[in-house]
Structures are given as C-alpha cells and as structure tokens.
Short mmCIF file of N, CA, C and O in Angstrom, two decimals:
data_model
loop_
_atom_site.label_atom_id
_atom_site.label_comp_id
_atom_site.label_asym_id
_atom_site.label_seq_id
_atom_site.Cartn_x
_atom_site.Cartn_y
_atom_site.Cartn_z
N UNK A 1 3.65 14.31 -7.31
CA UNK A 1 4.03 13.33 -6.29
C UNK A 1 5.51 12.96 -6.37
O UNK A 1 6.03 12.47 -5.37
N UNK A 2 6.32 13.19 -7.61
CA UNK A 2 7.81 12.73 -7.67
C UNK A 2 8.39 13.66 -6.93
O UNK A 2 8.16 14.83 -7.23
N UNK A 3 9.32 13.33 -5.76
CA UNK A 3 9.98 14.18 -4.78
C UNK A 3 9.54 13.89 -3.36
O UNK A 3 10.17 13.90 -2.30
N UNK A 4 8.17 13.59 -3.67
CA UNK A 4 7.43 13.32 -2.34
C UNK A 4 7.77 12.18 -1.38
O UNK A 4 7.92 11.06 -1.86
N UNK A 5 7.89 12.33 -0.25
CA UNK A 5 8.15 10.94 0.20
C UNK A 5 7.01 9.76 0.43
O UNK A 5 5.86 10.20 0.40
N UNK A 6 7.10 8.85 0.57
CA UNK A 6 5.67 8.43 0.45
C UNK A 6 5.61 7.31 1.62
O UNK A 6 6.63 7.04 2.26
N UNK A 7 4.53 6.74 1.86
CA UNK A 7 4.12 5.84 2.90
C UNK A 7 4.53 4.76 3.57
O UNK A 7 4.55 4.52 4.78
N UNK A 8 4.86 4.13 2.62
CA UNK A 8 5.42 2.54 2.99
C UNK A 8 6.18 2.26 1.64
O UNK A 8 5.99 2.95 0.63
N UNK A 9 7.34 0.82 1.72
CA UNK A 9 7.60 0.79 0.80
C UNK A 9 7.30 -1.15 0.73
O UNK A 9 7.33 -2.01 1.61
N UNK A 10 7.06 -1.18 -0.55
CA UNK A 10 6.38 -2.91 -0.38
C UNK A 10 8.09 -3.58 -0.44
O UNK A 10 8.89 -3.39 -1.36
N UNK A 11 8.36 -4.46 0.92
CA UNK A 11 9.18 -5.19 1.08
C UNK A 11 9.49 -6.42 0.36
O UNK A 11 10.57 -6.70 -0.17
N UNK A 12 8.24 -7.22 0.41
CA UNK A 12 8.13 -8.66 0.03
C UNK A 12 6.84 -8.74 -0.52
O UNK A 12 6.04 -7.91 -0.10
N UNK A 13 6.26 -9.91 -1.76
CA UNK A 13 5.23 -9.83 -2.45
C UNK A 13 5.22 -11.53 -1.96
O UNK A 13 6.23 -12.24 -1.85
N UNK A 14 3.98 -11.89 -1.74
CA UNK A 14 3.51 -13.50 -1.97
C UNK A 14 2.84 -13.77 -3.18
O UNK A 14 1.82 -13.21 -3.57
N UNK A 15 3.46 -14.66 -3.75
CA UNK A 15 3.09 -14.93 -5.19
C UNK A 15 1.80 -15.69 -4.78
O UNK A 15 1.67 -16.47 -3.83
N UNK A 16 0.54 -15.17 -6.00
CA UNK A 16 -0.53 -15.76 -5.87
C UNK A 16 -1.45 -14.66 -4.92
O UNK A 16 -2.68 -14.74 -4.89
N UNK A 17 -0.78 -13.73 -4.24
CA UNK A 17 -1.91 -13.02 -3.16
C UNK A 17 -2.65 -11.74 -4.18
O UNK A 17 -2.46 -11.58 -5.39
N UNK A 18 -3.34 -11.12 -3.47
CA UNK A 18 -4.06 -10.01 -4.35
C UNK A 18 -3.04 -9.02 -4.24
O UNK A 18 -3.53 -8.04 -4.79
N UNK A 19 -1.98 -8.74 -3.87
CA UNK A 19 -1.11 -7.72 -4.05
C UNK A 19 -0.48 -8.10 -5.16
O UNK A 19 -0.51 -7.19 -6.00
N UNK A 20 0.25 -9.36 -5.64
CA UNK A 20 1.01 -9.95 -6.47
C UNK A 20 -0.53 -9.64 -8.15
O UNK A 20 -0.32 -9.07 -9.22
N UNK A 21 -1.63 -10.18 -7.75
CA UNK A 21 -2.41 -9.92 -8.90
C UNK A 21 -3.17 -8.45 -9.65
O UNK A 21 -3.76 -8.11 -10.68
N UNK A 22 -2.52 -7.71 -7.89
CA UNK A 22 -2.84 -6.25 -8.63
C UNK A 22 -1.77 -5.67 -9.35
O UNK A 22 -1.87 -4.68 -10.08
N UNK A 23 -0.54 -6.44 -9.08
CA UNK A 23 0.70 -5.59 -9.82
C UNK A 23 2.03 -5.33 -8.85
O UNK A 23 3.22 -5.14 -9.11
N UNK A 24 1.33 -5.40 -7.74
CA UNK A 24 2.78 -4.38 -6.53
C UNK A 24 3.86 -5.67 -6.89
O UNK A 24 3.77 -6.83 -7.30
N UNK A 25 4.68 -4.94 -6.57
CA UNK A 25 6.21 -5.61 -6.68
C UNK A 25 7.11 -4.77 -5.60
O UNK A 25 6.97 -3.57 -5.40
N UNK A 26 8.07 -5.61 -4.94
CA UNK A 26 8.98 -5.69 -3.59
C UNK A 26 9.60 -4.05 -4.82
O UNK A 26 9.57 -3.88 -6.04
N UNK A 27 10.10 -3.15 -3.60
CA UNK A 27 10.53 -1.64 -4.07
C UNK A 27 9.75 -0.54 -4.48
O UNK A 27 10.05 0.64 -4.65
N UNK A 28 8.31 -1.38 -4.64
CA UNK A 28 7.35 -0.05 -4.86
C UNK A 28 7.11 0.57 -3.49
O UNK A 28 6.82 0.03 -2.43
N UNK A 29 7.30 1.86 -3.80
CA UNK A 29 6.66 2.96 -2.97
C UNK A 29 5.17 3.40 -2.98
O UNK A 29 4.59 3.91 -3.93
N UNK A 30 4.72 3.15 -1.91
CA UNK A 30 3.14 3.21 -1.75
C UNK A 30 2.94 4.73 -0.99
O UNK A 30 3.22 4.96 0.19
N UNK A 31 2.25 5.90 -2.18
CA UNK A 31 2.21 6.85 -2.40
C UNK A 31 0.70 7.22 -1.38
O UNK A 31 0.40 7.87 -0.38
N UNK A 32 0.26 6.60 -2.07
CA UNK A 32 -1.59 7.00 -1.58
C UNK A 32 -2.56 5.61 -1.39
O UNK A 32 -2.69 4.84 -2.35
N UNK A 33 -2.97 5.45 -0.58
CA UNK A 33 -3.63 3.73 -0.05
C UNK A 33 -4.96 4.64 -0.24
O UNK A 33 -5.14 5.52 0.60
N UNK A 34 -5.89 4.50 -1.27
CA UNK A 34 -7.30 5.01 -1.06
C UNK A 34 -7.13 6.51 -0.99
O UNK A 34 -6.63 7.40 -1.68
N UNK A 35 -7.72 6.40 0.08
CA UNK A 35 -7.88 8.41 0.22
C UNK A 35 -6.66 8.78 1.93
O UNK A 35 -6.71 9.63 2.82
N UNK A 36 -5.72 7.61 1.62
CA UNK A 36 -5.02 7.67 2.73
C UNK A 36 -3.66 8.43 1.93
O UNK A 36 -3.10 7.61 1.21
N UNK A 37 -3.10 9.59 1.90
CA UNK A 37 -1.65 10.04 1.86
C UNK A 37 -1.03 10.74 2.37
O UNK A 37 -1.86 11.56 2.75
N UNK A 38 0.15 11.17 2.80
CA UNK A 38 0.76 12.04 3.40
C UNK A 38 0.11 13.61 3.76
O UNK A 38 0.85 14.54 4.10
N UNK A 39 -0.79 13.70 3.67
CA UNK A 39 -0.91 15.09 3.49
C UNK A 39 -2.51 14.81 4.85
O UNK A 39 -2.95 15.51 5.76
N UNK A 40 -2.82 13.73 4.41
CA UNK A 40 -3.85 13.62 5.76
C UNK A 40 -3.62 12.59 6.94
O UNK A 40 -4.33 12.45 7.93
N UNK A 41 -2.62 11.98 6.66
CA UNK A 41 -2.40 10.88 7.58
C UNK A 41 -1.36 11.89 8.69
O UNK A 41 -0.53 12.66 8.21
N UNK A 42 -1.53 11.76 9.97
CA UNK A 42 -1.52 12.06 10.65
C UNK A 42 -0.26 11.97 12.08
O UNK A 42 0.42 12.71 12.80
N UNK A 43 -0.66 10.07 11.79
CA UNK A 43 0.13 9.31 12.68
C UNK A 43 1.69 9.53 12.75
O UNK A 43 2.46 10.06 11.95
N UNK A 44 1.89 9.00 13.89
CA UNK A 44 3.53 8.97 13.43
C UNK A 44 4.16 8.21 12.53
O UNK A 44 3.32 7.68 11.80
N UNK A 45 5.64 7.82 12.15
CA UNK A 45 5.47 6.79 10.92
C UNK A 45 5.82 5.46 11.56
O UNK A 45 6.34 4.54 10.93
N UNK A 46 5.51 5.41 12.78
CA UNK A 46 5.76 3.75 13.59
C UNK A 46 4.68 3.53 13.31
O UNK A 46 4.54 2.31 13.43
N UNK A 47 3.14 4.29 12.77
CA UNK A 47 2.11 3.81 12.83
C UNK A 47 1.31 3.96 11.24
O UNK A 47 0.17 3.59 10.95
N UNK A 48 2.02 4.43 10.62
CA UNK A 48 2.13 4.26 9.02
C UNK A 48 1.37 3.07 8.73
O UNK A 48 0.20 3.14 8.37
N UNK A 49 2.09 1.79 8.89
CA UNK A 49 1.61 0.63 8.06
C UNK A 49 0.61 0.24 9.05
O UNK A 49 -0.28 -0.40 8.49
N UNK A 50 0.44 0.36 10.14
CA UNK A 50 -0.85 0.29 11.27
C UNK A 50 -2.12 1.09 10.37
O UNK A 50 -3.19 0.52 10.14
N UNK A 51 -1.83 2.43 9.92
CA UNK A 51 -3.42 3.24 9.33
C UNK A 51 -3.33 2.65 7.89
O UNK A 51 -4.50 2.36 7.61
N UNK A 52 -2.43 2.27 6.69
CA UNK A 52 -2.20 1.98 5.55
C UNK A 52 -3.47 0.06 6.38
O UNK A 52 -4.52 0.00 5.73
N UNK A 53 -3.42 -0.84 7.21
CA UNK A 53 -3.97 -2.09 7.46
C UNK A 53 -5.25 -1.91 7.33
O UNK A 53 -6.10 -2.55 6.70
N UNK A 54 -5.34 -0.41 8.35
CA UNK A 54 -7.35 -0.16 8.49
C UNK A 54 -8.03 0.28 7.84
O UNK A 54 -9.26 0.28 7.97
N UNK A 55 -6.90 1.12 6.30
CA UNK A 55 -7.43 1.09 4.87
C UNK A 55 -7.61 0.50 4.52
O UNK A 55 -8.66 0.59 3.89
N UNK A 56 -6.80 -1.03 4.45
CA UNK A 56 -7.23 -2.26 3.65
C UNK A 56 -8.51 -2.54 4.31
O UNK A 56 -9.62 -2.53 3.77
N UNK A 57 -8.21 -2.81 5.66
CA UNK A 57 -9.31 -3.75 5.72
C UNK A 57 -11.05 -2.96 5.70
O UNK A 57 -12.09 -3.61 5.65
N UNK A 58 -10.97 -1.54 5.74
CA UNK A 58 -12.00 -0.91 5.44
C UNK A 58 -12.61 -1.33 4.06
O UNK A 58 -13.80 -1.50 3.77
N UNK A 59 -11.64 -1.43 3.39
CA UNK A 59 -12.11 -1.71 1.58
C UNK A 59 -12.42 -3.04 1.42
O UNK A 59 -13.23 -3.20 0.51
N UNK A 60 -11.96 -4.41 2.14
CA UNK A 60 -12.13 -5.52 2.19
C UNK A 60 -13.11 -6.10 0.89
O UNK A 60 -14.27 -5.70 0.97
N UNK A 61 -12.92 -6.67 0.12
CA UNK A 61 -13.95 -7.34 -0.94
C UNK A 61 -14.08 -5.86 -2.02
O UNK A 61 -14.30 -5.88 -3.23
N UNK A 62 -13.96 -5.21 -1.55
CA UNK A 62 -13.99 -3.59 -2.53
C UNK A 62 -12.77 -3.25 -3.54
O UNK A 62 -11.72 -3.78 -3.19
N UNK A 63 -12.71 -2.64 -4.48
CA UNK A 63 -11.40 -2.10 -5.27
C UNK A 63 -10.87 -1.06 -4.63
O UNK A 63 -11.66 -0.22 -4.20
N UNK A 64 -9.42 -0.87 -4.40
CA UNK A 64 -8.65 0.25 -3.36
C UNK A 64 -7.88 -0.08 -4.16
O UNK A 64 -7.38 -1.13 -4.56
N UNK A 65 -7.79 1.94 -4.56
CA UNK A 65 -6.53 2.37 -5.34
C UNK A 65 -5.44 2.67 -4.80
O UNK A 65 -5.39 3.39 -3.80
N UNK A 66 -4.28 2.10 -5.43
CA UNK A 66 -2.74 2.51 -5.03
C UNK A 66 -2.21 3.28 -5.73
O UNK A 66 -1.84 2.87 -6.83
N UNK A 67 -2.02 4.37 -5.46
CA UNK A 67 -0.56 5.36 -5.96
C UNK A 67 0.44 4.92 -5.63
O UNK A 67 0.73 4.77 -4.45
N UNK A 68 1.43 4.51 -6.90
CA UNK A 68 2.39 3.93 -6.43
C UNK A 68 3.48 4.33 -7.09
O UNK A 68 3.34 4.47 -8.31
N UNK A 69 4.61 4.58 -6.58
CA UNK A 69 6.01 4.90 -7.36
C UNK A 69 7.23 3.47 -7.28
O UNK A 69 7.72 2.77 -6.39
N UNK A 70 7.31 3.55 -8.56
CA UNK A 70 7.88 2.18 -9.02
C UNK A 70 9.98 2.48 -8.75
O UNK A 70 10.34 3.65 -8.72
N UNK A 71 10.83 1.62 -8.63
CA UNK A 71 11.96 2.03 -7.95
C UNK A 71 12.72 2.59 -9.42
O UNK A 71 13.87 3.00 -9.25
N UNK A 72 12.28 2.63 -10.62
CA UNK A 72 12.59 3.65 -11.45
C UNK A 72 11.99 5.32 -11.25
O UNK A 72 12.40 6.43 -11.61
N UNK A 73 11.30 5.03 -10.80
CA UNK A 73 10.71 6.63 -10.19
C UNK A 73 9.09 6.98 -10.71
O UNK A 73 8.28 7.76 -10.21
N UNK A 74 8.99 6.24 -11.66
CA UNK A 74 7.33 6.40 -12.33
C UNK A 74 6.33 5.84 -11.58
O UNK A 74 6.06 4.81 -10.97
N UNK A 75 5.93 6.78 -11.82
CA UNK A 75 4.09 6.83 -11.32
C UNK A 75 3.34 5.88 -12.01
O UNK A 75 3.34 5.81 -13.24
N UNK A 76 2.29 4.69 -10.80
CA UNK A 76 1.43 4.04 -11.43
C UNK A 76 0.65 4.39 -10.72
O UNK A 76 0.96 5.11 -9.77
N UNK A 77 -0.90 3.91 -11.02
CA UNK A 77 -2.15 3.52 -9.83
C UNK A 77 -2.70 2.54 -10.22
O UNK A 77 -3.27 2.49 -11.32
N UNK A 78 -2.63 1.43 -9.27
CA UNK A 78 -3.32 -0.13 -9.24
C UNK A 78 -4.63 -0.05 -8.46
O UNK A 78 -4.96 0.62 -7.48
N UNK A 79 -5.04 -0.65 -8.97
CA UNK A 79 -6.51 -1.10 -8.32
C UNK A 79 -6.16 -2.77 -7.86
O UNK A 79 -5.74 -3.54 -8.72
N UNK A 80 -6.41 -3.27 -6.25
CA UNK A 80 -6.38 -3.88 -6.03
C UNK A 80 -7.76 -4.96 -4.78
O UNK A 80 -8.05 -4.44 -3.70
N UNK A 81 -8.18 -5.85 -5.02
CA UNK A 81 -8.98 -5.63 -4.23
C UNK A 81 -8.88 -7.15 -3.14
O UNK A 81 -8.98 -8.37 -3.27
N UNK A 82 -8.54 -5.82 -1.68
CA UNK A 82 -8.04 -6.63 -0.41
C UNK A 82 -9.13 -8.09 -0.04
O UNK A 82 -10.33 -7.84 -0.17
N UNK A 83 -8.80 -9.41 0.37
CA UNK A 83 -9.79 -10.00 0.34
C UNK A 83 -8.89 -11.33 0.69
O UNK A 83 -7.81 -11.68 0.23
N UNK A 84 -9.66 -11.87 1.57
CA UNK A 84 -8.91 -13.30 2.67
C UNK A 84 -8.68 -14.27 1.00
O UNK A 84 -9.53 -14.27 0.11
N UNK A 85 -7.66 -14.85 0.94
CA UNK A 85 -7.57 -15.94 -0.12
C UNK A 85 -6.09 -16.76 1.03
O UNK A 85 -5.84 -16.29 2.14
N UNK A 86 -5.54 -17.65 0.60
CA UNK A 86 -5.23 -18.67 0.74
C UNK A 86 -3.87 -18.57 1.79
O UNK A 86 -3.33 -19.51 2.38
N UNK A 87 -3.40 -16.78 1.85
CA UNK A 87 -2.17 -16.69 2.65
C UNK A 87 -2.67 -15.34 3.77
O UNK A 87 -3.74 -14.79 4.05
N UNK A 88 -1.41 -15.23 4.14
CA UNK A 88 -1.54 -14.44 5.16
C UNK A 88 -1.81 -12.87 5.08
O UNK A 88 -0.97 -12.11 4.60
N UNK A 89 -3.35 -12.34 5.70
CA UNK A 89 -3.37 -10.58 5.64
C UNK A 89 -4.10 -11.11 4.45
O UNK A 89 -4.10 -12.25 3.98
N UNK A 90 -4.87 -9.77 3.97
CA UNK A 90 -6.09 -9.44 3.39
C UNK A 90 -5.20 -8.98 2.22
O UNK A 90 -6.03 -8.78 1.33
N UNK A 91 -3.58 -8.59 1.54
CA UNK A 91 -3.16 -8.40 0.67
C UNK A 91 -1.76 -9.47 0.31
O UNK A 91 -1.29 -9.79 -0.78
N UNK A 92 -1.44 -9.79 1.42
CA UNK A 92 -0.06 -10.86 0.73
C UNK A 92 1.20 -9.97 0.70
O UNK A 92 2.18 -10.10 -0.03
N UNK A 93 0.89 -8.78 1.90
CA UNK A 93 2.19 -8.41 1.04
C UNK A 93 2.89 -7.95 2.36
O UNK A 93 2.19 -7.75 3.35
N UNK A 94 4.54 -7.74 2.43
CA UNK A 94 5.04 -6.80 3.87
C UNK A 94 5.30 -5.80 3.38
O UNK A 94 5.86 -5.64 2.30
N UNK A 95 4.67 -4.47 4.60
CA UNK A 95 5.36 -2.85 4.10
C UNK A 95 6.49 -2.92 4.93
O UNK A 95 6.82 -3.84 5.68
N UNK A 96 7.09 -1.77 4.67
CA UNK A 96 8.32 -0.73 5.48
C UNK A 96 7.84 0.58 5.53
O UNK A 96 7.62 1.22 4.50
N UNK A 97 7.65 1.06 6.71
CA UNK A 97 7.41 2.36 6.69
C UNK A 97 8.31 3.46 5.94
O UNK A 97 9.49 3.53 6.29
N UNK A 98 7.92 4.16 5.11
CA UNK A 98 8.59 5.33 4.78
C UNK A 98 9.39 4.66 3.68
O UNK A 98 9.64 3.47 3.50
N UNK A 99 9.75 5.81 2.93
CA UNK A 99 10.62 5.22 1.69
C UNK A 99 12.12 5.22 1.11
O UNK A 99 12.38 4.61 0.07
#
C-alpha cells in the first residue's frame, strides 16, 4: 500500500467522537474503509467521501476497519465503531478527498 494513493485524508478530528477513540488523527490517510479501496471503488473522487459515508453508515453500531497511512508514512489498521454519540456524523470526523 506505501506509494499508493489513497482515499480521503482525515482533515479535522472531534475530540470525544468515535474517530478520536479509534485513533484517527487530522493527516491520516484513509487507505481502505472496510472492504472499500481504490482498487474497487469506482466513483469519481468528488464522490470518494460520499461512498467512504455509506461505508460508515452500512457498519453503524458494527466494528469497521481502517487502513490507514499515518503522515510519517506507516501503516496502521484501526478498528473503529461508527455510532450516533453526542456530535455530528456517525464518526466525528472531516475527510478530504484524495491524499
């Protein structure tokens, strides 16, 4: 996956949301959302963080793995699990398409 370009990149984290408690941090590159990555996603990339939403919310209350490349360049995978709590969106977090 190092070289690869990848999906979205996490902009902003809300402290306290399930993105912030799975780990993501603002500069990670979001590699693979579930069984969502470059190689099957389809869309154009205006619609990137549109198919990366209907992953979340498919998994809703469920664990959904992130492939994620950290802005040193290393590879993680978080398990995070999407789910309404106290702010805005089912993860707390803003993408940017593309990386």
């Amino acid at each position: 996956l190092i070289g690869e370009r990848g999906l979205a990149t996490v902009e902003q984290i809300t402290a306290g949301s399930p993105a912030a408690a799975g780990g993501l941090v603002p500069g990670d590159v979001l590699m693979a959302v579930g069984d969502l990555n470059k190689k099957v996603l389809t869309v154009s990339r205006a619609r990137v963080v549109e198919a990366i939403m209907d992953e979340v919310q498919k998994n809703t209350g469920k664990q959904l793995t992130f492939a994620v490349r950290g802005l040193e360049g290393s590879m993680r995978t978080l398990v995070i699990i999407p789910q309404k709590w106290g702010g805005e969106g089912l993860l707390g977090c803003c993408l940017l398409a593309g990386d």
